[in-house]
PDB file of C-alpha atoms in Angstrom:
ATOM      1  CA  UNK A 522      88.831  99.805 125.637  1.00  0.00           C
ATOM      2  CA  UNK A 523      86.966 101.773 122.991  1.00  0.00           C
ATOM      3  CA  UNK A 524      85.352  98.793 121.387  1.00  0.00           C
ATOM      4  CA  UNK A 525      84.038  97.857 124.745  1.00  0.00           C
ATOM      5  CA  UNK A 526      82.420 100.756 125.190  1.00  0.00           C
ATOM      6  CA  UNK A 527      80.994 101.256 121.942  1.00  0.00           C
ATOM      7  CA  UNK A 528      79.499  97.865 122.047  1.00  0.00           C
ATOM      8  CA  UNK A 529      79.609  97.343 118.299  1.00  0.00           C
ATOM      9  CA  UNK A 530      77.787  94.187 117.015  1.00  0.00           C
ATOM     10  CA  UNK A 531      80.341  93.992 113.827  1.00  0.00           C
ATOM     11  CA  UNK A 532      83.515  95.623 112.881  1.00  0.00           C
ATOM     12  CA  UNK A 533      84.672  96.084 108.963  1.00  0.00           C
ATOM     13  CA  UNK A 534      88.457  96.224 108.166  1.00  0.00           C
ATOM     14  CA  UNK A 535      89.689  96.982 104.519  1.00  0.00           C
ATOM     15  CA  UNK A 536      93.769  97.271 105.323  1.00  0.00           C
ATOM     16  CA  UNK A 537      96.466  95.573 103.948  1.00  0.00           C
ATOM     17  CA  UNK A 538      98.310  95.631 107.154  1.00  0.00           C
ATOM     18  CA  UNK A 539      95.530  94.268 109.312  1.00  0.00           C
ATOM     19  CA  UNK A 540      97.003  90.821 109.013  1.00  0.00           C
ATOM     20  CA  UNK A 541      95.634  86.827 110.267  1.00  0.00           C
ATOM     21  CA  UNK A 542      97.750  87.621 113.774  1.00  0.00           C
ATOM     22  CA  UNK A 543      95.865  90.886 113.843  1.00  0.00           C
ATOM     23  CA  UNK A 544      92.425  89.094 113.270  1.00  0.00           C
ATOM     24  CA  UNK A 545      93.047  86.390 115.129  1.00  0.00           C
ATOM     25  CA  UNK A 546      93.571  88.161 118.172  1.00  0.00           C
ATOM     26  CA  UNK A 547      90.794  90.767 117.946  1.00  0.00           C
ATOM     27  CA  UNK A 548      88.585  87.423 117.823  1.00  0.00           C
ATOM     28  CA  UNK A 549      90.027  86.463 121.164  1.00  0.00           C
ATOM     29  CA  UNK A 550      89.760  89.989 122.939  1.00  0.00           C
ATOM     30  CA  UNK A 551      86.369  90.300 121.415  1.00  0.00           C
ATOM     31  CA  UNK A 552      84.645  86.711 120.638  1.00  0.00           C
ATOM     32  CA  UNK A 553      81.059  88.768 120.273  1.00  0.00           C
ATOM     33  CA  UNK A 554      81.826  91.485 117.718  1.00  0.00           C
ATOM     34  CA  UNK A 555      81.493  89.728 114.334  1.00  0.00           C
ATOM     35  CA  UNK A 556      84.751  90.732 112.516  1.00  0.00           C
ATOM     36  CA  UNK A 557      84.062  91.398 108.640  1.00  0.00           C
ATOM     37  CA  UNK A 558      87.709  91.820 106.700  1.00  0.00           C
ATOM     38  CA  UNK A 559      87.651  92.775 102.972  1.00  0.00           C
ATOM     39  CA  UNK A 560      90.164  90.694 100.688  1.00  0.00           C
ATOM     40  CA  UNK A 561      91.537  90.621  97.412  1.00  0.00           C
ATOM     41  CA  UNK A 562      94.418  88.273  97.095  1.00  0.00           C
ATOM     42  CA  UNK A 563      93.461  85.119  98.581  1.00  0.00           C
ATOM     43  CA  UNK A 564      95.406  85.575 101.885  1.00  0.00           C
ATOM     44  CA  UNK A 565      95.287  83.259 104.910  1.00  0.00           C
ATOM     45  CA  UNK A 566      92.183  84.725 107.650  1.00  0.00           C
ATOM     46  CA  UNK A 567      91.000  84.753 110.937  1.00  0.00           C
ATOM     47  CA  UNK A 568      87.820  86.755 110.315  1.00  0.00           C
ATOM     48  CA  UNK A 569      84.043  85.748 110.707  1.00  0.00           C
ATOM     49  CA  UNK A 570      83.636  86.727 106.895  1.00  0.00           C
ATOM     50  CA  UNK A 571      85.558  87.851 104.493  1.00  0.00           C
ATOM     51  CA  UNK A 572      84.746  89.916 101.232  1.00  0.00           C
ATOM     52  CA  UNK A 573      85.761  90.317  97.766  1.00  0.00           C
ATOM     53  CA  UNK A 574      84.760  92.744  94.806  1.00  0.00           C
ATOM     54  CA  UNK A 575      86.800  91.693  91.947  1.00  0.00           C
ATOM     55  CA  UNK A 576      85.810  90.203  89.190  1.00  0.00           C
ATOM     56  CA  UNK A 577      88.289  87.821  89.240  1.00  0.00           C
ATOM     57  CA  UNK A 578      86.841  86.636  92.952  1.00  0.00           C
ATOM     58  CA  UNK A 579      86.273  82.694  93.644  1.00  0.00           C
ATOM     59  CA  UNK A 580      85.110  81.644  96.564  1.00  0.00           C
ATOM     60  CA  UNK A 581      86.685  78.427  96.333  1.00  0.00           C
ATOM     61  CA  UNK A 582      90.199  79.535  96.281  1.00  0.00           C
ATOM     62  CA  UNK A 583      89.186  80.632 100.130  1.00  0.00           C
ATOM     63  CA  UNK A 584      89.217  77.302 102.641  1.00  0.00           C
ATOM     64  CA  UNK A 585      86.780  76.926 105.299  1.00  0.00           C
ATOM     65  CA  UNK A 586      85.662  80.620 105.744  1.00  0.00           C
ATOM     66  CA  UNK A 587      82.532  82.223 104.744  1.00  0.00           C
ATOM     67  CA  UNK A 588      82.986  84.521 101.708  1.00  0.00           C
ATOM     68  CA  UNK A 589      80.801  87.140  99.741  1.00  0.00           C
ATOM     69  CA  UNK A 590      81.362  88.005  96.270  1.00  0.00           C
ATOM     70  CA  UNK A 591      80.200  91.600  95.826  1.00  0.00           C
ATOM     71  CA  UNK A 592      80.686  92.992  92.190  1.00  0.00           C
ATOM     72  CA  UNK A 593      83.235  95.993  92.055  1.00  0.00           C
ATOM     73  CA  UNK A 594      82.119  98.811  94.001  1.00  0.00           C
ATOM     74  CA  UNK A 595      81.744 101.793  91.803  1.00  0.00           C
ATOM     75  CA  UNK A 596      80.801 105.501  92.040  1.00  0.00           C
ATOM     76  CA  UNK A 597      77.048 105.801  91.017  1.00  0.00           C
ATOM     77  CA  UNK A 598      77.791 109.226  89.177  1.00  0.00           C
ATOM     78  CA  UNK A 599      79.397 106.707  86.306  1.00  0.00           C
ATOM     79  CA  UNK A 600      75.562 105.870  85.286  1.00  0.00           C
ATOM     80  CA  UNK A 601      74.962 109.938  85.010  1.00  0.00           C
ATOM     81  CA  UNK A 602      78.546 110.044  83.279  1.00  0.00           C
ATOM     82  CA  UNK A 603      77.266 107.397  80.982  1.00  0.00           C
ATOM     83  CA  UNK A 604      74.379 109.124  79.564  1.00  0.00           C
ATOM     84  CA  UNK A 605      76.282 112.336  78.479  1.00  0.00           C
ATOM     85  CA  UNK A 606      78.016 112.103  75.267  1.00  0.00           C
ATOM     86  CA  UNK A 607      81.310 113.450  75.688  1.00  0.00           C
ATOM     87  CA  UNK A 608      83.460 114.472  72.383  1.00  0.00           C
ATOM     88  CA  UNK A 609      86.719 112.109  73.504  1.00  0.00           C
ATOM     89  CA  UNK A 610      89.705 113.262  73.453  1.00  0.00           C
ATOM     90  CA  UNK A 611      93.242 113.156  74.830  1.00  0.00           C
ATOM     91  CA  UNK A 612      94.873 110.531  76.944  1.00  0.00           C
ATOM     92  CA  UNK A 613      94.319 109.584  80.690  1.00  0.00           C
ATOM     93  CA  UNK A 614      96.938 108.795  82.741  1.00  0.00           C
ATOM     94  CA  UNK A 615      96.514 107.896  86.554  1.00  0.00           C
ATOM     95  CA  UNK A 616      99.267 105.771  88.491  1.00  0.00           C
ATOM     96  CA  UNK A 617      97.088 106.261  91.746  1.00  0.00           C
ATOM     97  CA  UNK A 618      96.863 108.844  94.506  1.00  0.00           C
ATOM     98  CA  UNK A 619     100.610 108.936  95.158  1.00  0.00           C
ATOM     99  CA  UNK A 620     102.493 107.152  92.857  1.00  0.00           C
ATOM    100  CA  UNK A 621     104.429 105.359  95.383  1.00  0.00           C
ATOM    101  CA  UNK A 622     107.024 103.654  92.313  1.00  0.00           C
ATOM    102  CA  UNK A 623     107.266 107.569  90.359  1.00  0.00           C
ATOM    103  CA  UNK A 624     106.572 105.772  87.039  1.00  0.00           C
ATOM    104  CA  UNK A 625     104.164 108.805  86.190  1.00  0.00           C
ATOM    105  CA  UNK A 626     107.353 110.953  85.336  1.00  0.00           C
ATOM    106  CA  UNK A 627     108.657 107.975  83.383  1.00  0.00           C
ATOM    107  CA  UNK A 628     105.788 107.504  81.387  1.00  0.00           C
ATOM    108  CA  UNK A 629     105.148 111.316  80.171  1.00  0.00           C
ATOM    109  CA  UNK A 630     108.967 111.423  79.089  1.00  0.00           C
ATOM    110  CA  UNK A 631     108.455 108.332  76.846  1.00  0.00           C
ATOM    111  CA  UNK A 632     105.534 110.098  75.129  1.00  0.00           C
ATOM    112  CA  UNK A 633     107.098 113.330  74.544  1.00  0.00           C
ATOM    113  CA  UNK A 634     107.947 112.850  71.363  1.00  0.00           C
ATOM    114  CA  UNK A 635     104.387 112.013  70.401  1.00  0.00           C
ATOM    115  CA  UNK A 636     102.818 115.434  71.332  1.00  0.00           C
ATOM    116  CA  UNK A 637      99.861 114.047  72.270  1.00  0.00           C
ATOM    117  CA  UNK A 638      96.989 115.848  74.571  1.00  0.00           C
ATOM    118  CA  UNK A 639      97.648 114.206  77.903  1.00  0.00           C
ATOM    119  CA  UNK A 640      96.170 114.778  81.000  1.00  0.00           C
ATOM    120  CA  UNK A 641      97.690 113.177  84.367  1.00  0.00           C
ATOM    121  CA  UNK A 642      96.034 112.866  87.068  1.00  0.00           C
ATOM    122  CA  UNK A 643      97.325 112.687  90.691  1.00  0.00           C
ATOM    123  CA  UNK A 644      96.483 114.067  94.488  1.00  0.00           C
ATOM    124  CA  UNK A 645      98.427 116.235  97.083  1.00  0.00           C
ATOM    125  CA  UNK A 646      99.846 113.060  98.454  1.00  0.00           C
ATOM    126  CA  UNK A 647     102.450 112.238  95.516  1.00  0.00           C
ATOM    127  CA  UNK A 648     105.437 113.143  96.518  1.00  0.00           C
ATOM    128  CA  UNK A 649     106.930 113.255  92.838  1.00  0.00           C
ATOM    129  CA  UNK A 650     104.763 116.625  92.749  1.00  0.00           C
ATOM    130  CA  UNK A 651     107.577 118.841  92.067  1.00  0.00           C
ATOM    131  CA  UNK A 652     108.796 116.971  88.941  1.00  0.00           C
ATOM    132  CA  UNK A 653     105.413 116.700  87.784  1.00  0.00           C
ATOM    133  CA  UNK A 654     104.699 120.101  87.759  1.00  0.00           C
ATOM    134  CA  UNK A 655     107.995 121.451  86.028  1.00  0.00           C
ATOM    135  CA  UNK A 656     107.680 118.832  83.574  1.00  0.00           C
ATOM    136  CA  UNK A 657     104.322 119.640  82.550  1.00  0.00           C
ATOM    137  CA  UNK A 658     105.314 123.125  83.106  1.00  0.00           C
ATOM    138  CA  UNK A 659     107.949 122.607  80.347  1.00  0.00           C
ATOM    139  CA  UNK A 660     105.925 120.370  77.816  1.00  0.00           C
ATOM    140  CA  UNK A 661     102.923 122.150  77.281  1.00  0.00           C
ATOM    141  CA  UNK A 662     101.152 119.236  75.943  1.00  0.00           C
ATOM    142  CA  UNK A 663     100.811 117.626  79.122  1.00  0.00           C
ATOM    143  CA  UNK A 664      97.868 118.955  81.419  1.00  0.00           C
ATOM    144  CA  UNK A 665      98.764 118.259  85.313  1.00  0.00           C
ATOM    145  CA  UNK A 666      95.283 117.619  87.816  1.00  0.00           C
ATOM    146  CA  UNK A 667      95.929 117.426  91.521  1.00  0.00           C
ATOM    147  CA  UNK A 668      93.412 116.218  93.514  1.00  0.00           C
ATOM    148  CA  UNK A 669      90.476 116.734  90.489  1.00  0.00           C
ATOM    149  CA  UNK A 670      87.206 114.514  89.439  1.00  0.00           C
ATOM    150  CA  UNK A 671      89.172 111.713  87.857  1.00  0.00           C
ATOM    151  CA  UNK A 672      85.561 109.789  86.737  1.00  0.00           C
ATOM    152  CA  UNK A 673      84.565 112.752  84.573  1.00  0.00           C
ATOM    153  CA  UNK A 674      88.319 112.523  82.961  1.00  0.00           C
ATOM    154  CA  UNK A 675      87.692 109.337  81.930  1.00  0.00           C
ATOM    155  CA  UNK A 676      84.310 109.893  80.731  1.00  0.00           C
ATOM    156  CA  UNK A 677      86.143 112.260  78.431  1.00  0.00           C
ATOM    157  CA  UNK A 678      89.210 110.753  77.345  1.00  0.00           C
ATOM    158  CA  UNK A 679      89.708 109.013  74.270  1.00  0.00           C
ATOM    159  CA  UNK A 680      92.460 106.041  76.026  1.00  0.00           C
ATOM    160  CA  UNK A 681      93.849 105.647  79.352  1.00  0.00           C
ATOM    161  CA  UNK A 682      97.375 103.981  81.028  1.00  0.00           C
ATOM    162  CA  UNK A 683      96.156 103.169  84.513  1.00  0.00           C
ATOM    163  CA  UNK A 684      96.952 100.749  86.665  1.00  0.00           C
ATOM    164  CA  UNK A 685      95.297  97.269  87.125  1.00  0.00           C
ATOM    165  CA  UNK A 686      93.318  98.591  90.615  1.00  0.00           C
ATOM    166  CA  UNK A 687      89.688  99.275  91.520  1.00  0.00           C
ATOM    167  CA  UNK A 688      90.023 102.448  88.628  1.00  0.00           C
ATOM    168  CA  UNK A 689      90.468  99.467  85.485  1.00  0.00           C
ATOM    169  CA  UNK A 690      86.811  98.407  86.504  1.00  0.00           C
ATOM    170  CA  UNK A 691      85.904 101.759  86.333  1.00  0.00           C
ATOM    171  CA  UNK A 692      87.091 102.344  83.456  1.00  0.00           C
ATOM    172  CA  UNK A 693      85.938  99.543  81.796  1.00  0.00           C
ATOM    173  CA  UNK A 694      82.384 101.115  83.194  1.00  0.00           C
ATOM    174  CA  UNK A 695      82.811 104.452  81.705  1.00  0.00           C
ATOM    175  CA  UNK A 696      84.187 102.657  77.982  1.00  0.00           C
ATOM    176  CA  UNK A 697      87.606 103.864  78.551  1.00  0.00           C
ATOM    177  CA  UNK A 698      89.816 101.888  76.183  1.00  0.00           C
ATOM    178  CA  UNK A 699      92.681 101.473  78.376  1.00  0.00           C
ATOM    179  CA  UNK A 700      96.295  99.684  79.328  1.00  0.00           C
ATOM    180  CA  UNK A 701      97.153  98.602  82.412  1.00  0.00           C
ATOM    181  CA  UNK A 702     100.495  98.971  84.308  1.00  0.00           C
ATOM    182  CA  UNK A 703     101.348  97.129  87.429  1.00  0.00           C
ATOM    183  CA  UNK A 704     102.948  99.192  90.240  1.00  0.00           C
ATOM    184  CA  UNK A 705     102.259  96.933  92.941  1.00  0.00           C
ATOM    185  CA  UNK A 706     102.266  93.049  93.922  1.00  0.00           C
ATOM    186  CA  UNK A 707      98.686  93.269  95.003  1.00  0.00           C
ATOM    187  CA  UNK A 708      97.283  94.128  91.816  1.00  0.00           C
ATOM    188  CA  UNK A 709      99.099  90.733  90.347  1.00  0.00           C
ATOM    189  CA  UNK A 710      95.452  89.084  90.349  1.00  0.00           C
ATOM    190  CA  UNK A 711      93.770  91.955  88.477  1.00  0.00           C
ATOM    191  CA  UNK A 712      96.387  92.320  86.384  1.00  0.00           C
ATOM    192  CA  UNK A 713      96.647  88.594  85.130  1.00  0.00           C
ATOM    193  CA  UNK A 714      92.309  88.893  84.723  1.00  0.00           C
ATOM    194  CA  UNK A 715      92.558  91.219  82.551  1.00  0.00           C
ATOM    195  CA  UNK A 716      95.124  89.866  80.192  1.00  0.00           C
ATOM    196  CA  UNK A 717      93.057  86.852  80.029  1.00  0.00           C
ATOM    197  CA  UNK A 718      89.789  89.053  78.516  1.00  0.00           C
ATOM    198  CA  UNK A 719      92.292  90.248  76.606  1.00  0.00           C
ATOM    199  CA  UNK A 720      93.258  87.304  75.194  1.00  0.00           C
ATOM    200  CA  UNK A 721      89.914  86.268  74.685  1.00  0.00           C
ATOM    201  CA  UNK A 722      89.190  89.373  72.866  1.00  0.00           C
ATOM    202  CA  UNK A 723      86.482  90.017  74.515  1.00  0.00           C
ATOM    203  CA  UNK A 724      85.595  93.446  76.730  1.00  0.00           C
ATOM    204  CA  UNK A 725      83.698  92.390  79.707  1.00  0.00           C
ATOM    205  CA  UNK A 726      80.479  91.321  79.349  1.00  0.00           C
ATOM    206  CA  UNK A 727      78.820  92.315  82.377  1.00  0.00           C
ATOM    207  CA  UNK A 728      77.207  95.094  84.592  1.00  0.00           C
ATOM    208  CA  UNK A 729      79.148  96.021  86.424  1.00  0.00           C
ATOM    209  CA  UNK A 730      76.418  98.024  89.002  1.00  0.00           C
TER     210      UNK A 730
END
């Protein structure tokens, strides 16, 4: 096998579908190659060590297995971002590379009647493209990016609707006021965190680098 001959003294594995089974029985086929799995909602593991970098992370919600709490890991071109002073303006809209729910389309029709400057933000990948395009197309207000520097955007914009992922910690870096939407059930975690700052009414008080 590959691993075999590679003779790897660790392996790191950041996928959903890499499951406890999966771990479990690359342990067995490989007892020497230290297996290193990245988590971030608490599930059941078979790994040698397991890491999270969420703000929300506890290592005692994680039984009998070594964990590492890294802070979120972020771009280091948000610290150059940070030190221009961009005129903000407009609203920031990312649902993530694909959109897998189409809420993007959804969204942009309940602001047409406001008129405001938005600019949404996707990749090649979303396969709501087409829409996207004649919508924005039609509504001249609305500013489509595929596949463009979505850190600078933010850096720029005056508000965001995102979703509660690894891009709410970066914008919280960059001082993007923001709301969150959830799209999917692994960003239930995130998504409760950051209601609870915002009932505290409190941004986060940290560094976040």
């Amino acid at each position: 096998m590959k691993l075999k001959k590679l003779n790897l003294k660790k392996v790191i594995v950041d996928n959903y579908n890499f499951t406890y089974e999966n771990e479990k029985e690359f342990k067995n086929l490989f007892p020497n190659i230290k297996l290193i799995v990245f988590d971030d909602t608490y599930q059941k593991h078979f790994a040698d060590e397991i890491i999270n970098v969420n703000l929300y992370a506890k290592k005692e919600k994680y039984e009998n297995a070594k964990v590492t709490i890294l802070k979120p890991m972020l771009d280091k071109k948000i610290k150059i971002l940070n030190k221009k002073h961009f005129k903000r303006e407009g609203i920031f809209i990312s649902f993530g590379a694909t959109d897998a729910r189409g809420i993007g389309i959804k969204v942009l029709k309940a602001l047409k009647k406001r008129k405001l400057l938005i600019n949404f933000y996707t990749t090649s990948a979303n396969k709501h493209l087409n829409k996207l395009k004649k919508f924005c197309f039609l509504n001249k207000w609305c500013k489509l990016h595929i596949d463009e520097d979505v850190l600078t955007a933010m850096a720029k914009a005056r508000f965001g609707i995102i979703t509660p992922s690894t891009i709410s910690y970066e914008a919280m870096a960059l001082k993007m006021p923001f709301v969150a939407i959830k799209v999917a059930d692994n960003q239930e975690l995130i998504s409760k965190y950051l209601t609870q700052q915002k009932q505290k009414g409190e941004w986060i008080k940290m560094s976040l680098f």
